[in-house]
Every structure is written in structure tokens, then in C-alpha cells.
Tab-separated table of C-alpha atoms in Angstrom:
chain	number	residue	atom	x	y	z
B	1	MET	CA	141.896	-113.650	-28.747
B	2	THR	CA	144.426	-115.806	-27.219
B	3	ASP	CA	142.170	-118.627	-26.895
B	4	TRP	CA	141.206	-117.945	-30.831
B	5	LEU	CA	144.977	-118.346	-31.892
B	6	LEU	CA	145.384	-121.523	-29.796
B	7	LEU	CA	142.376	-123.349	-30.880
B	8	CYS	CA	143.550	-122.444	-34.486
B	9	LEU	CA	146.419	-123.703	-34.248
B	10	ALA	CA	145.445	-126.948	-32.783
B	11	VAL	CA	142.829	-127.186	-35.306
B	12	SER	CA	145.487	-126.178	-38.207
B	13	ILE	CA	147.908	-129.032	-37.143
B	14	VAL	CA	144.564	-131.160	-37.501
B	15	ASN	CA	144.221	-129.965	-41.031
B	16	ALA	CA	147.733	-130.768	-41.514
B	17	THR	CA	147.350	-134.242	-40.695
B	18	CYS	CA	144.560	-134.450	-43.566
B	19	LEU	CA	146.985	-134.725	-46.592
B	20	ARG	CA	150.421	-133.508	-45.947
B	21	TRP	CA	150.700	-135.562	-42.937
B	22	GLY	CA	150.183	-139.366	-42.558
B	23	ILE	CA	146.312	-138.628	-43.681
B	24	LEU	CA	145.085	-139.860	-40.146
B	25	PHE	CA	141.126	-138.971	-40.621
B	26	LEU	CA	141.399	-136.566	-37.399
B	27	GLY	CA	140.292	-133.708	-39.432
B	28	GLU	CA	137.281	-135.640	-41.117
B	29	PRO	CA	134.196	-133.377	-40.021
B	30	ILE	CA	132.468	-136.520	-37.790
B	31	VAL	CA	136.087	-136.379	-35.456
B	32	LEU	CA	136.596	-133.010	-35.713
B	33	GLY	CA	133.051	-131.981	-34.700
B	34	ALA	CA	132.486	-134.515	-32.042
B	35	LEU	CA	136.209	-132.910	-30.546
B	36	LEU	CA	134.967	-129.203	-31.052
B	37	GLY	CA	131.550	-130.359	-29.526
B	38	LEU	CA	133.420	-131.529	-26.459
B	39	PHE	CA	135.743	-128.244	-26.383
B	40	LEU	CA	132.557	-126.171	-26.246
B	41	ASN	CA	130.502	-128.305	-23.956
B	42	ASN	CA	128.003	-129.074	-26.741
B	43	PHE	CA	128.719	-132.400	-27.726
B	44	THR	CA	125.167	-133.112	-29.119
B	45	THR	CA	125.663	-130.212	-31.731
B	46	GLY	CA	128.900	-130.933	-32.778
B	47	LEU	CA	127.828	-134.721	-33.135
B	48	TYR	CA	125.081	-133.867	-35.657
B	49	LEU	CA	126.972	-130.990	-37.823
B	50	GLY	CA	129.732	-133.142	-38.020
B	51	GLY	CA	127.558	-136.445	-39.214
B	52	ILE	CA	125.933	-133.872	-41.621
B	53	LEU	CA	129.329	-132.446	-43.067
B	54	GLN	CA	131.051	-136.020	-43.012
B	55	PHE	CA	128.001	-136.846	-45.797
B	56	MET	CA	128.121	-133.534	-47.099
B	57	TRP	CA	132.237	-133.612	-48.288
B	58	LEU	CA	131.931	-137.668	-48.779
B	59	LYS	CA	133.020	-137.179	-52.340
B	60	SER	CA	136.082	-134.866	-51.247
B	61	ILE	CA	138.876	-137.239	-51.519
B	62	PRO	CA	142.819	-136.467	-52.096
B	63	VAL	CA	143.422	-137.843	-55.121
B	64	GLY	CA	146.305	-136.820	-57.903
B	65	VAL	CA	146.720	-133.326	-58.876
B	66	LYS	CA	142.965	-132.283	-57.760
B	67	VAL	CA	142.226	-129.606	-55.044
B	68	GLN	CA	138.823	-130.190	-53.052
B	69	SER	CA	137.376	-127.573	-50.614
B	70	ASN	CA	138.741	-127.566	-47.641
B	71	TYR	CA	136.324	-129.343	-45.271
B	72	THR	CA	138.484	-129.217	-42.058
B	73	VAL	CA	138.012	-125.470	-42.291
B	74	MET	CA	134.477	-125.660	-43.084
B	75	THR	CA	133.353	-127.984	-39.993
B	76	PHE	CA	135.389	-125.783	-37.756
B	77	LEU	CA	134.121	-122.860	-38.434
B	78	THR	CA	130.418	-124.155	-38.568
B	79	ILE	CA	130.452	-125.757	-34.690
B	80	MET	CA	132.126	-122.464	-33.603
B	81	LEU	CA	129.346	-120.036	-34.840
B	82	ILE	CA	126.708	-122.566	-34.768
B	83	GLY	CA	127.620	-123.103	-30.753
B	84	ARG	CA	128.008	-118.994	-30.479
B	85	PHE	CA	124.826	-117.637	-32.820
B	86	GLY	CA	122.178	-120.587	-32.231
B	87	GLU	CA	120.391	-122.993	-34.375
B	88	ARG	CA	118.779	-120.810	-36.378
B	89	SER	CA	121.884	-119.152	-38.059
B	90	TYR	CA	122.755	-122.219	-39.519
B	91	PRO	CA	122.265	-120.913	-43.381
B	92	LEU	CA	124.271	-117.602	-42.682
B	93	VAL	CA	126.812	-119.895	-41.128
B	94	PHE	CA	127.217	-122.455	-43.797
B	95	ALA	CA	127.409	-119.652	-46.419
B	96	ALA	CA	130.348	-117.909	-44.642
B	97	ALA	CA	132.284	-121.546	-43.549
B	98	PHE	CA	131.518	-122.403	-47.261
B	99	ALA	CA	133.477	-119.250	-48.232
B	100	PHE	CA	136.544	-120.012	-46.377
B	101	SER	CA	136.176	-123.390	-47.229
B	102	PHE	CA	136.723	-122.704	-50.625
B	103	LEU	CA	139.948	-120.147	-50.038
B	104	GLY	CA	141.400	-123.034	-48.620
B	105	LYS	CA	140.967	-124.581	-51.651
B	106	HIS	CA	143.064	-121.890	-53.250
B	107	LEU	CA	145.433	-121.581	-50.575
B	108	GLU	CA	146.220	-125.611	-50.975
B	109	THR	CA	146.492	-124.591	-54.898
B	110	LEU	CA	149.049	-121.669	-54.352
B	111	LEU	CA	151.221	-123.938	-51.538
B	112	ARG	CA	151.870	-126.796	-54.358
B	113	ARG	CA	152.613	-123.801	-56.607
B	114	LEU	CA	155.565	-123.132	-54.048
B	115	ASP	CA	155.909	-127.066	-53.814
B	116	ASN	CA	157.213	-127.004	-57.242
B	117	ILE	CA	159.865	-124.715	-57.017
B	118	LEU	CA	160.778	-126.117	-53.215
B	119	ALA	CA	161.259	-129.250	-55.819
B	120	ASP	CA	162.924	-128.120	-58.335
B	121	ARG	CA	166.008	-126.238	-55.301
B	122	VAL	CA	166.295	-130.029	-53.578
B	123	MET	CA	166.895	-131.548	-56.870
B	124	ASN	CA	169.244	-129.273	-57.539
B	125	ASN	CA	170.805	-129.529	-54.239
B	126	ILE	CA	170.233	-132.820	-53.350
B	127	GLY	CA	173.702	-133.880	-51.928
B	128	ARG	CA	173.674	-130.967	-49.349
B	129	VAL	CA	169.588	-130.809	-48.357
B	130	ASN	CA	168.594	-132.556	-45.607
B	131	LEU	CA	164.782	-133.711	-46.391
B	132	GLY	CA	163.906	-134.921	-42.872
B	133	LEU	CA	164.487	-130.661	-42.203
B	134	VAL	CA	162.581	-129.706	-45.129
B	135	ASN	CA	159.501	-131.607	-44.503
B	136	ALA	CA	159.326	-130.505	-40.862
B	137	VAL	CA	159.619	-126.627	-42.273
B	138	TYR	CA	157.187	-127.268	-44.549
B	139	LEU	CA	154.867	-128.804	-42.136
B	140	ALA	CA	154.875	-125.826	-39.922
B	141	GLY	CA	154.255	-123.158	-42.348
B	142	TYR	CA	151.632	-125.362	-43.330
B	143	VAL	CA	150.193	-125.514	-40.118
B	144	LEU	CA	151.064	-121.369	-39.656
B	145	VAL	CA	149.203	-120.432	-43.315
B	146	PHE	CA	145.868	-122.722	-42.417
B	147	ALA	CA	145.791	-121.139	-38.754
B	148	GLY	CA	145.964	-117.599	-40.275
B	149	LEU	CA	142.854	-118.413	-42.153
B	150	LEU	CA	140.947	-120.171	-39.579
B	151	PHE	CA	141.538	-117.128	-37.622
B	152	ALA	CA	140.929	-114.788	-40.013
B	153	GLY	CA	137.586	-116.950	-40.719
B	154	LEU	CA	136.371	-116.923	-37.228
B	155	SER	CA	137.476	-113.111	-37.239
B	156	VAL	CA	135.565	-112.312	-40.267
B	157	SER	CA	132.167	-114.275	-39.914
B	158	VAL	CA	131.594	-113.506	-36.502
B	159	PRO	CA	130.660	-109.793	-37.185
B	160	LEU	CA	128.776	-110.822	-40.468
B	161	VAL	CA	126.749	-113.687	-38.844
B	162	ASN	CA	125.433	-111.492	-36.050
B	163	TRP	CA	124.979	-108.618	-38.908
B	164	GLY	CA	123.068	-111.160	-40.896
B	165	LEU	CA	120.477	-112.405	-37.711
B	166	HIS	CA	120.002	-108.532	-37.357
B	167	TRP	CA	119.086	-107.775	-40.886
B	168	LEU	CA	117.494	-111.052	-41.975
B	169	PRO	CA	113.086	-110.790	-40.853
B	170	PRO	CA	112.258	-112.877	-37.646
B	171	LYS	CA	109.834	-114.759	-39.569
B	172	LEU	CA	112.515	-116.507	-41.780
B	173	LEU	CA	114.772	-117.780	-39.115
B	174	ASP	CA	111.857	-119.067	-37.468
B	175	ALA	CA	111.682	-121.246	-40.917
B	176	PHE	CA	115.967	-121.995	-40.648
B	177	GLN	CA	115.147	-122.892	-36.923
B	178	PHE	CA	112.772	-125.331	-38.328
B	179	SER	CA	114.136	-126.859	-40.792
B	180	TYR	CA	117.550	-127.911	-38.600
B	181	PRO	CA	116.499	-130.889	-37.457
B	182	TYR	CA	115.765	-131.966	-41.474
B	183	LEU	CA	119.064	-131.554	-42.120
B	184	VAL	CA	120.019	-135.183	-41.859
B	185	LEU	CA	117.968	-136.122	-44.820
B	186	TYR	CA	120.063	-133.703	-46.819
B	187	ALA	CA	123.097	-135.246	-45.800
B	188	LEU	CA	121.513	-138.831	-46.516
B	189	SER	CA	120.019	-137.761	-49.768
B	190	LEU	CA	123.927	-136.609	-50.645
B	191	PHE	CA	124.848	-140.265	-50.082
B	192	PHE	CA	122.961	-141.317	-53.268
B	193	GLN	CA	125.582	-138.438	-55.254
B	194	ALA	CA	128.539	-139.742	-53.832
B	195	VAL	CA	127.778	-143.601	-54.212
B	196	SER	CA	126.818	-144.864	-57.653
B	197	LEU	CA	123.562	-146.662	-57.791
B	198	ASN	CA	123.857	-148.120	-61.125
B	199	GLY	CA	122.211	-151.706	-60.756
B	200	LYS	CA	121.629	-151.550	-56.830
B	201	LEU	CA	118.186	-150.098	-57.078
B	202	VAL	CA	116.953	-153.611	-55.642
B	203	TYR	CA	119.206	-153.370	-52.624
B	204	PHE	CA	118.023	-150.359	-51.988
B	205	GLY	CA	114.652	-152.004	-52.731
B	206	LEU	CA	115.744	-154.955	-49.907
B	207	GLY	CA	116.879	-152.101	-47.360
B	208	ILE	CA	113.333	-150.420	-47.573
B	209	ALA	CA	111.840	-153.882	-46.698
B	210	ALA	CA	114.515	-155.054	-44.124
B	211	GLY	CA	113.590	-151.567	-42.610
B	212	LEU	CA	109.450	-151.800	-42.551
B	213	CYS	CA	110.031	-155.532	-41.350
B	214	LEU	CA	112.595	-154.214	-38.445
B	215	MET	CA	109.448	-151.316	-37.681
B	216	ALA	CA	106.802	-153.884	-37.018
B	217	PHE	CA	108.952	-155.694	-33.878
B	218	ASN	CA	109.034	-152.019	-32.647
B	219	PHE	CA	113.000	-152.287	-31.017
B	220	SER	CA	114.663	-149.380	-29.823
B	221	MET	CA	116.396	-147.561	-32.689
B	222	ILE	CA	119.911	-149.042	-31.405
B	223	THR	CA	118.866	-152.809	-31.464
B	224	ASN	CA	116.924	-151.719	-35.290
B	225	ILE	CA	120.341	-150.561	-36.411
B	226	ASN	CA	122.647	-153.237	-35.346
B	227	VAL	CA	119.883	-156.147	-36.691
B	228	LEU	CA	120.147	-153.947	-39.818
B	229	VAL	CA	123.965	-154.543	-40.302
B	230	LEU	CA	124.256	-158.257	-39.505
B	231	LEU	CA	120.806	-158.415	-41.941
B	232	ALA	CA	122.695	-156.287	-44.744
B	233	ALA	CA	125.833	-158.139	-44.495
B	234	ALA	CA	124.008	-161.466	-44.889
B	235	LEU	CA	121.648	-160.609	-47.817
B	236	SER	CA	124.911	-159.310	-49.563
B	237	LEU	CA	126.754	-162.351	-48.809
B	238	ILE	CA	123.463	-164.379	-49.927
B	239	ASN	CA	123.325	-162.248	-52.996
B	240	SER	CA	127.286	-163.172	-53.403
B	241	LYS	CA	126.871	-166.897	-53.062
B	242	LEU	CA	123.743	-166.784	-55.437
B	243	VAL	CA	125.829	-164.944	-58.096
B	244	GLN	CA	128.511	-167.469	-58.063
B	245	PHE	CA	126.201	-170.542	-58.322
B	246	THR	CA	124.549	-169.381	-60.846
B	247	GLY	CA	127.637	-168.145	-62.823
B	248	ARG	CA	129.279	-171.498	-61.991
B	249	LYS	CA	125.824	-172.987	-63.414
B	250	ASN	CA	125.912	-170.956	-66.704
B	251	ALA	CA	129.469	-171.650	-67.279
B	252	SER	CA	128.795	-175.526	-67.137
M	1	MET	CA	165.146	-150.211	-41.698
M	2	LEU	CA	161.564	-151.211	-41.957
M	3	LEU	CA	160.148	-148.832	-39.652
M	4	LYS	CA	161.970	-146.418	-40.241
M	5	VAL	CA	160.702	-146.363	-44.255
M	6	LEU	CA	157.487	-147.096	-42.490
M	7	TRP	CA	157.464	-143.755	-40.653
M	8	ARG	CA	158.926	-141.839	-43.507
M	9	SER	CA	156.190	-142.907	-45.948
M	10	LEU	CA	154.103	-141.081	-43.640
M	11	PHE	CA	155.421	-137.519	-45.203
M	12	ILE	CA	154.740	-138.989	-48.829
M	13	ASN	CA	152.311	-136.459	-49.707
M	14	THR	CA	153.717	-133.598	-47.483
M	15	THR	CA	155.714	-131.865	-49.966
M	16	LEU	CA	153.019	-132.850	-53.086
M	17	ASN	CA	153.455	-130.537	-55.713
M	18	ASP	CA	151.509	-130.521	-59.105
M	19	ARG	CA	154.651	-131.007	-61.397
M	20	ASN	CA	156.055	-134.206	-60.284
M	21	LEU	CA	153.514	-135.013	-57.121
M	22	GLN	CA	154.830	-137.374	-54.619
M	23	ASN	CA	158.463	-137.282	-56.051
M	24	LEU	CA	160.164	-135.609	-53.064
M	25	GLY	CA	158.221	-137.881	-50.379
M	26	LEU	CA	159.334	-141.109	-52.183
M	27	VAL	CA	162.945	-140.066	-52.238
M	28	TYR	CA	162.687	-139.081	-48.462
M	29	CYS	CA	161.375	-142.680	-48.170
M	30	ILE	CA	163.739	-144.656	-49.915
M	31	GLN	CA	166.826	-142.257	-48.782
M	32	PRO	CA	167.861	-144.304	-45.458
M	33	VAL	CA	167.497	-147.609	-47.793
M	34	LEU	CA	169.858	-146.409	-50.576
M	35	LYS	CA	172.134	-145.341	-47.602
M	36	GLU	CA	172.728	-148.566	-46.649
M	37	VAL	CA	172.561	-150.476	-49.819
M	38	VAL	CA	174.771	-148.225	-52.131
M	39	LYS	CA	178.308	-147.306	-50.603
M	40	ASP	CA	179.693	-145.099	-52.945
M	41	ALA	CA	179.231	-141.418	-52.559
M	42	ARG	CA	178.634	-140.933	-56.405
M	43	MET	CA	176.574	-143.556	-57.226
M	44	TYR	CA	174.458	-142.814	-54.154
M	45	LEU	CA	173.655	-139.851	-55.483
M	46	GLN	CA	172.858	-140.684	-58.732
M	47	ARG	CA	170.391	-143.646	-57.548
M	48	LEU	CA	168.459	-141.105	-55.490
M	49	THR	CA	168.232	-138.430	-58.525
M	50	SER	CA	166.385	-140.965	-60.379
M	51	TYR	CA	163.428	-141.140	-57.673
M	52	PHE	CA	162.878	-137.866	-58.825
M	53	GLU	CA	161.257	-138.739	-61.517
M	54	TYR	CA	157.077	-138.163	-61.537
M	55	PHE	CA	155.683	-140.273	-59.025
M	56	TYR	CA	152.063	-140.614	-57.556
M	57	SER	CA	149.901	-143.698	-55.856
M	58	ASN	CA	147.527	-143.843	-53.099
M	59	PRO	CA	149.195	-142.860	-49.720
M	60	PHE	CA	148.084	-146.244	-48.110
M	61	PHE	CA	149.129	-148.600	-51.054
M	62	ALA	CA	152.115	-146.610	-52.272
M	63	THR	CA	154.189	-148.879	-49.789
M	64	ALA	CA	153.949	-151.669	-52.001
M	65	ILE	CA	155.522	-150.311	-55.118
M	66	LEU	CA	158.225	-148.750	-52.021
M	67	GLY	CA	158.283	-152.376	-50.953
M	68	ILE	CA	159.256	-153.227	-54.527
M	69	CYS	CA	161.668	-150.813	-54.976
M	70	ILE	CA	163.469	-151.911	-51.684
M	71	ASN	CA	163.029	-155.157	-52.900
M	72	LEU	CA	165.223	-154.470	-56.179
M	73	GLU	CA	167.696	-152.058	-54.814
M	74	LYS	CA	168.973	-155.113	-52.450
M	75	LYS	CA	168.906	-157.310	-55.204
M	76	ASN	CA	170.991	-155.021	-57.162
M	77	LYS	CA	167.940	-154.585	-60.187
M	78	PHE	CA	168.161	-150.964	-60.361
M	79	ASP	CA	167.915	-150.826	-63.742
M	80	MET	CA	163.960	-152.389	-63.649
M	81	ILE	CA	162.830	-150.031	-61.238
M	82	SER	CA	162.015	-146.899	-63.045
M	83	LYS	CA	160.126	-148.970	-65.332
M	84	ILE	CA	158.170	-151.378	-62.749
M	85	LYS	CA	157.262	-148.299	-60.554
M	86	LEU	CA	155.984	-146.243	-63.658
M	87	GLU	CA	153.957	-149.025	-64.774
M	88	ALA	CA	152.845	-150.463	-61.107
M	89	MET	CA	151.988	-147.036	-59.480
M	90	SER	CA	148.780	-146.326	-61.559
M	91	PRO	CA	146.888	-149.870	-61.363
M	92	VAL	CA	147.753	-150.160	-57.751
M	93	ALA	CA	146.659	-146.258	-56.955
M	94	ALA	CA	143.094	-146.967	-59.037
M	95	LEU	CA	142.404	-150.641	-57.158
M	96	ALA	CA	143.360	-148.361	-53.872
M	97	ASP	CA	141.287	-145.561	-54.620
M	98	SER	CA	138.496	-147.244	-55.640
M	99	LEU	CA	138.563	-149.573	-52.125
M	100	VAL	CA	140.073	-146.863	-50.055
M	101	TRP	CA	138.407	-143.037	-50.917
M	102	GLY	CA	135.371	-144.661	-53.341
M	103	THR	CA	134.148	-147.673	-50.851
M	104	LEU	CA	135.629	-148.220	-47.336
M	105	LYS	CA	135.366	-144.265	-46.509
M	106	PRO	CA	131.625	-143.611	-48.126
M	107	PHE	CA	130.512	-147.452	-46.342
M	108	VAL	CA	132.005	-146.285	-42.700
M	109	THR	CA	130.696	-142.823	-43.177
M	110	LEU	CA	127.404	-144.495	-43.513
M	111	ILE	CA	127.002	-146.883	-40.298
M	112	PHE	CA	128.907	-144.392	-38.322
M	113	GLY	CA	127.312	-141.038	-39.825
M	114	SER	CA	124.117	-142.591	-39.051
M	115	LEU	CA	125.351	-143.236	-35.312
M	116	ALA	CA	125.783	-139.495	-34.826
M	117	PHE	CA	122.812	-138.228	-36.067
M	118	LEU	CA	120.984	-140.694	-33.286
M	119	TYR	CA	124.000	-138.451	-30.773
M	120	LEU	CA	125.650	-141.629	-30.213
M	121	PRO	CA	129.260	-140.820	-29.624
M	122	ALA	CA	130.463	-144.289	-30.435
M	123	GLY	CA	129.536	-142.422	-34.090
M	124	PRO	CA	132.818	-140.591	-34.721
M	125	LEU	CA	135.109	-143.087	-32.707
M	126	GLY	CA	133.921	-145.833	-34.576
M	127	PHE	CA	134.324	-144.129	-37.911
M	128	TRP	CA	138.062	-142.904	-36.935
M	129	ILE	CA	139.168	-146.102	-35.224
M	130	THR	CA	138.042	-148.092	-38.499
M	131	LEU	CA	139.359	-146.121	-40.761
M	132	PHE	CA	142.686	-145.368	-38.933
M	133	LEU	CA	142.960	-149.349	-38.302
M	134	VAL	CA	142.191	-150.437	-41.452
M	135	THR	CA	144.259	-147.639	-43.756
M	136	ASN	CA	147.273	-147.866	-41.622
M	137	PHE	CA	147.165	-152.136	-42.113
M	138	PHE	CA	147.208	-151.918	-45.486
M	139	ARG	CA	150.055	-149.603	-45.211
M	140	VAL	CA	152.259	-151.663	-42.797
M	141	TYR	CA	151.258	-154.863	-44.671
M	142	ASN	CA	151.992	-153.907	-48.272
M	143	LEU	CA	155.430	-152.749	-47.060
M	144	ILE	CA	155.924	-155.564	-45.841
M	145	THR	CA	154.433	-157.876	-47.861
M	146	SER	CA	156.063	-156.060	-51.305
M	147	TYR	CA	159.439	-156.198	-49.206
M	148	ASN	CA	159.263	-159.721	-49.180
M	149	MET	CA	157.894	-160.797	-52.587
M	150	GLY	CA	159.338	-158.407	-54.626
M	151	LEU	CA	157.778	-157.863	-57.806
M	152	GLY	CA	155.601	-161.276	-56.836
M	153	VAL	CA	153.347	-158.566	-54.549
M	154	ILE	CA	151.053	-157.400	-57.770
M	155	PHE	CA	150.072	-160.649	-58.199
M	156	HIS	CA	149.441	-161.585	-54.610
M	157	LEU	CA	147.373	-157.941	-54.488
M	158	SER	CA	145.092	-159.006	-57.358
M	159	ARG	CA	144.573	-162.742	-55.867
M	160	LEU	CA	143.218	-161.029	-52.727
M	161	ASN	CA	140.315	-160.224	-54.829
M	162	LEU	CA	139.932	-156.681	-53.622
M	163	GLN	CA	137.135	-156.171	-56.222
M	164	GLN	CA	134.790	-158.780	-54.584
M	165	ILE	CA	135.617	-156.939	-51.075
M	166	ILE	CA	133.963	-153.700	-52.978
M	167	GLU	CA	131.192	-154.963	-54.426
M	168	PHE	CA	129.990	-156.415	-51.429
M	169	LEU	CA	130.761	-153.818	-49.348
M	170	LYS	CA	128.392	-151.341	-51.607
M	171	ARG	CA	125.986	-153.741	-51.381
M	172	VAL	CA	125.791	-153.818	-47.733
M	173	ALA	CA	125.898	-149.994	-47.632
M	174	VAL	CA	123.040	-149.549	-49.677
M	175	ILE	CA	121.273	-152.290	-48.336
M	176	TYR	CA	121.480	-150.449	-44.791
M	177	PHE	CA	120.711	-147.075	-46.412
M	178	GLY	CA	117.215	-148.369	-47.136
M	179	GLY	CA	116.500	-149.737	-43.935
M	180	PHE	CA	117.790	-146.875	-42.039
M	181	LEU	CA	115.899	-144.224	-43.716
M	182	VAL	CA	112.793	-145.897	-43.034
M	183	LEU	CA	113.776	-146.571	-39.539
M	184	TYR	CA	114.961	-143.100	-38.921
M	185	PHE	CA	111.421	-141.695	-40.189
M	186	TYR	CA	109.898	-144.235	-38.108
M	187	HIS	CA	111.632	-143.516	-35.548
M	188	GLU	CA	113.199	-139.780	-34.693
M	189	LEU	CA	110.653	-138.184	-37.309
M	190	ARG	CA	107.039	-139.500	-35.805
M	191	HIS	CA	106.894	-137.004	-32.899
M	192	ILE	CA	106.193	-134.322	-35.231
M	193	PRO	CA	102.642	-133.056	-34.731
M	194	HIS	CA	100.161	-134.301	-36.833
M	195	THR	CA	99.173	-131.270	-38.837
M	196	LEU	CA	102.630	-130.757	-40.013
M	197	TRP	CA	103.357	-134.355	-41.118
M	198	ALA	CA	101.328	-133.213	-44.091
M	199	TYR	CA	103.767	-130.262	-45.375
M	200	GLN	CA	106.546	-132.055	-44.517
M	201	ASN	CA	105.681	-135.042	-46.409
M	202	VAL	CA	105.179	-133.119	-49.353
M	203	ALA	CA	108.896	-131.618	-49.088
M	204	LEU	CA	110.561	-134.127	-47.658
M	205	VAL	CA	109.412	-136.160	-51.187
M	206	VAL	CA	110.108	-133.146	-53.587
M	207	TYR	CA	113.815	-132.557	-51.796
M	208	PHE	CA	114.637	-136.404	-52.044
M	209	ALA	CA	113.437	-136.922	-55.744
M	210	LEU	CA	115.288	-133.403	-56.772
M	211	ASN	CA	118.380	-134.423	-54.845
M	212	MET	CA	118.290	-138.122	-55.865
M	213	PHE	CA	117.736	-138.591	-59.235
M	214	GLY	CA	117.714	-135.313	-60.592
M	215	LEU	CA	120.000	-133.539	-59.536
M	216	ALA	CA	122.735	-135.799	-58.560
M	217	ARG	CA	125.434	-133.821	-60.717
M	218	PHE	CA	125.102	-130.805	-58.506
M	219	ARG	CA	127.522	-129.423	-56.254
M	220	ASN	CA	126.786	-129.184	-52.224
M	221	GLU	CA	125.815	-125.752	-52.531
M	222	VAL	CA	123.445	-126.140	-54.889
M	223	SER	CA	122.164	-128.906	-53.189
M	224	PHE	CA	121.942	-127.226	-49.795
M	225	ILE	CA	120.010	-124.056	-51.492
M	226	LEU	CA	117.409	-126.426	-52.827
M	227	PHE	CA	116.717	-128.238	-49.375
M	228	LEU	CA	116.493	-124.404	-47.740
M	229	ALA	CA	114.134	-123.763	-50.665
M	230	VAL	CA	112.174	-126.550	-49.983
M	231	PHE	CA	111.955	-126.189	-46.175
M	232	ALA	CA	112.007	-122.629	-45.462
M	233	VAL	CA	109.403	-121.724	-48.619
M	234	LEU	CA	107.126	-124.197	-47.321
M	235	TYR	CA	107.547	-123.271	-43.792
M	236	LEU	CA	106.461	-119.577	-44.548
M	237	PHE	CA	104.036	-120.487	-47.154
M	238	LYS	CA	102.326	-122.545	-44.168
M	239	THR	CA	102.265	-119.551	-41.748
């Protein structure tokens, strides 16, 4: 229990660095996933799920008044629960984690409303208020509130997932286990949703052609990836130069 | 003083509220400058209160506007600050959001996320180091440049051709994405027994086509349910 509380507190501090303090990218799913994987002695699961969740929340960006679902909460719950119940439990875990990340969103909205009151009070007493202290106290409160949410998430999700695993037919659980390695494809297909492909399908085709060419050389995957990055940069650069050249020609 | 402002700029989002957004953060950042520049206590409070109006910009590029404010405060041209701040924050935020959230983050996610799928620790490490260094470089560079240049920084930023960099990175990402898909299929999925391939190919093609082109507006949760439906139902049907 104490371990859980301390862990929730640590992850909540990381969560505060996502938006409220500095935007340091420590709470991004891929980073937090790897850290939690190391903590749980299950680095590969942490890496894999962190990567999946990173793509999943690619569209979640802190812009203006828009409040997004909390991906740090989702990453924490997903990795802790899949580490405990195994790969076949992942749809149940995702459902529970989605629910708590949504709760995190509402908590953030509530805190912003409270911030309105705080802003008014500070403005009325600006001569007497120590803004540094206000920020420190606010951050401490924020960390405690989210630590509570994370702890509640773990405490509620563990029995729920356990119950779900007993209740679901074994054949369906086998099907979940079967589809687990293909989550990569789910994640990659989300990239299309996050990055607009308008007018870029030709480049996508170029990439497929480059991939097919590299396949023929039968290099290792790491070598292939390095070559692919260089090739993509070179092709893009050539394209820029061509566009500049044709643009100048048309203008003249 | 600039170091103090830079440190305080990390707190610009701390008291983010949905009425005036980053106004309290901006006041906190500008406080040490005003303390140094304005000696009269009453004038100091008046100047500080003027920063309470609505303010919102990209947290990494807000330092550019902060730098302009500091420059103008030091030159005692404080009557211009409010107007310039309000006029500059939206274009700067639009450019910065497009660069950082719309291009840099998806690009870095694709490159280093794909390494994470291959279970390489370089994935999360490279992701964090790249984003941390680049975004904080912007934070520092914008503050120093705008402090030195004053209003000239807006012209300077527009001359950096950030739009071209954005387009370049997007093209690299899409080419890499196409190549990585082919290589991932070839390297990682070829160990699957031959008999399973027929079912999986159907599942993959159906899922990809639906998710990429048909359901691009869907939420993550719906896409996930679709994923489960395609794979799990095909598996159950097969067995």
C-alpha cells in the first residue's frame, strides 16, 4: 500500500510537469512507459505499451482552453495493470484506463475553474501576495489531487479487471492475446489521423517504394531504419530544391 | 535578471485559468523586471496590474513576447506594451503550435516510437532528449533574441522560414512512415505461421482501410473498439 502511494505521488509529480510546470515531456507515454517498465522489471512491456499509447495520444496537445484526456493517468494504469494481469487483459485494462483518463480531464477542468477564483484573489491583493508561494502551494495541491486520482484508479481497476478476467470466456481472452502484437498497427494507423495527408499521398507512396527497395537488400531492421531516415530526408530535400527551381523558372 | 525570467517562464502555465489563461503566469515572469525598472511603489503596482489582462501563447514561444515586454519596459515605452502583446501573442502561438505540436512532436513520435516497437531503449531516450532540447532551445533563444531586438524579433521570426521547416519535416515523416510500414511487415510479422496469414491479411487490410481513410474523424476509443472487433472476431471465426 505504501509502495503504491509513493509511486502515485511520483507519477503525479511527473504529471504536473506535463502542463502545469515547464512542459518537460517526462509524462509522455513513451517516456513514462519506459520508466514504469524499469520500475516493474518489465522493460519490454513498458516500451511497447508506451509506444502504442504515444501514438494513441498524438492528437492530445495542450492548446488554449481545450482540456484533453489525461494520458499520464492512462499510461500509468495501463502499464501497472497489464504488468500484473498479463497481455490477455489489455482490452479490460484499456477500458478502465480510458475511464480514469477521462476523469482526469474533468478534474483538470474543475481546477481551471478554481484558478479563476485564485486569479481574482491575487489580482485584488497584488501588493501583498507572494506569487512564488502561490505557485508552489498550487503545484503541491495539484500533485496531491492527481496522486489521489491515480491511487483511486489503481484501487478500483485491480478488482474490476480481475472480475472481468474471470467473467469473460477463455476463448475471447485467447483472441485478445492473439491481437496484442498487432496493436502496433492500430497505433501506426492513428498517425494518419494525427498528421493531415492532404497532398502528401505521393510521399507516402515514395516511402513504400523506398521500403520495398530496402527489403531487397536484406539488411537488419536497425540498419534499414537508419537508411530510411536518411533516404526520407534526402528525398524531401530534393523535393524542396525541385519546387524552388520550378518556382523560380515559372516566375521568370 | 534574464535567468530569473527564464526560470519563472517554466511556471507560465501553473495557474492556467479558463478566463484569462496565462495572465497570472505572465505577471509572475515579469515581476522581477518591474521591480528593477520601476522604483516607485505605486507605479510598480499599476504596471504590474496592467499585465493581468488576457494572455495566451505557446509556452515555449511566450518567452519571445516576454522579451519584447522587458525590452520596452527598460526603454520606458510601456504605453505600447499592452497593444503589442495582444497583437503578437496569437500569430506567435499559431506558428509555434504548428511547429511544436503539429509537426515536431508527431515527427519525433514517429521516428522514436517506431524504435520503441522494436524494443530499443533508444526510442524513449531519443524522444525525450530531442523534444526537451529543441523546445528549451526555443525558450532560451526566443527570450534572448527578443530581449536584444525588441520589436524586431517579429520580423526576425518571420525570416526564419519556419513554415518551410514544418513542410520539410512533414514530408520526411510521411516518407519514413510509408517505408517503416513495409519494413515492419516484412521483418516483424513474417514469423507468423503461413496458415494464419490469410486471416491476418484480411484483418489488416480491412482495419487499415477503415481506420486510415474512412474513420479519420473517429476518436481513439472508437478506433480501438474497431481494432478489437476486426482482430478478435476474425480469430473467433477462424477457430
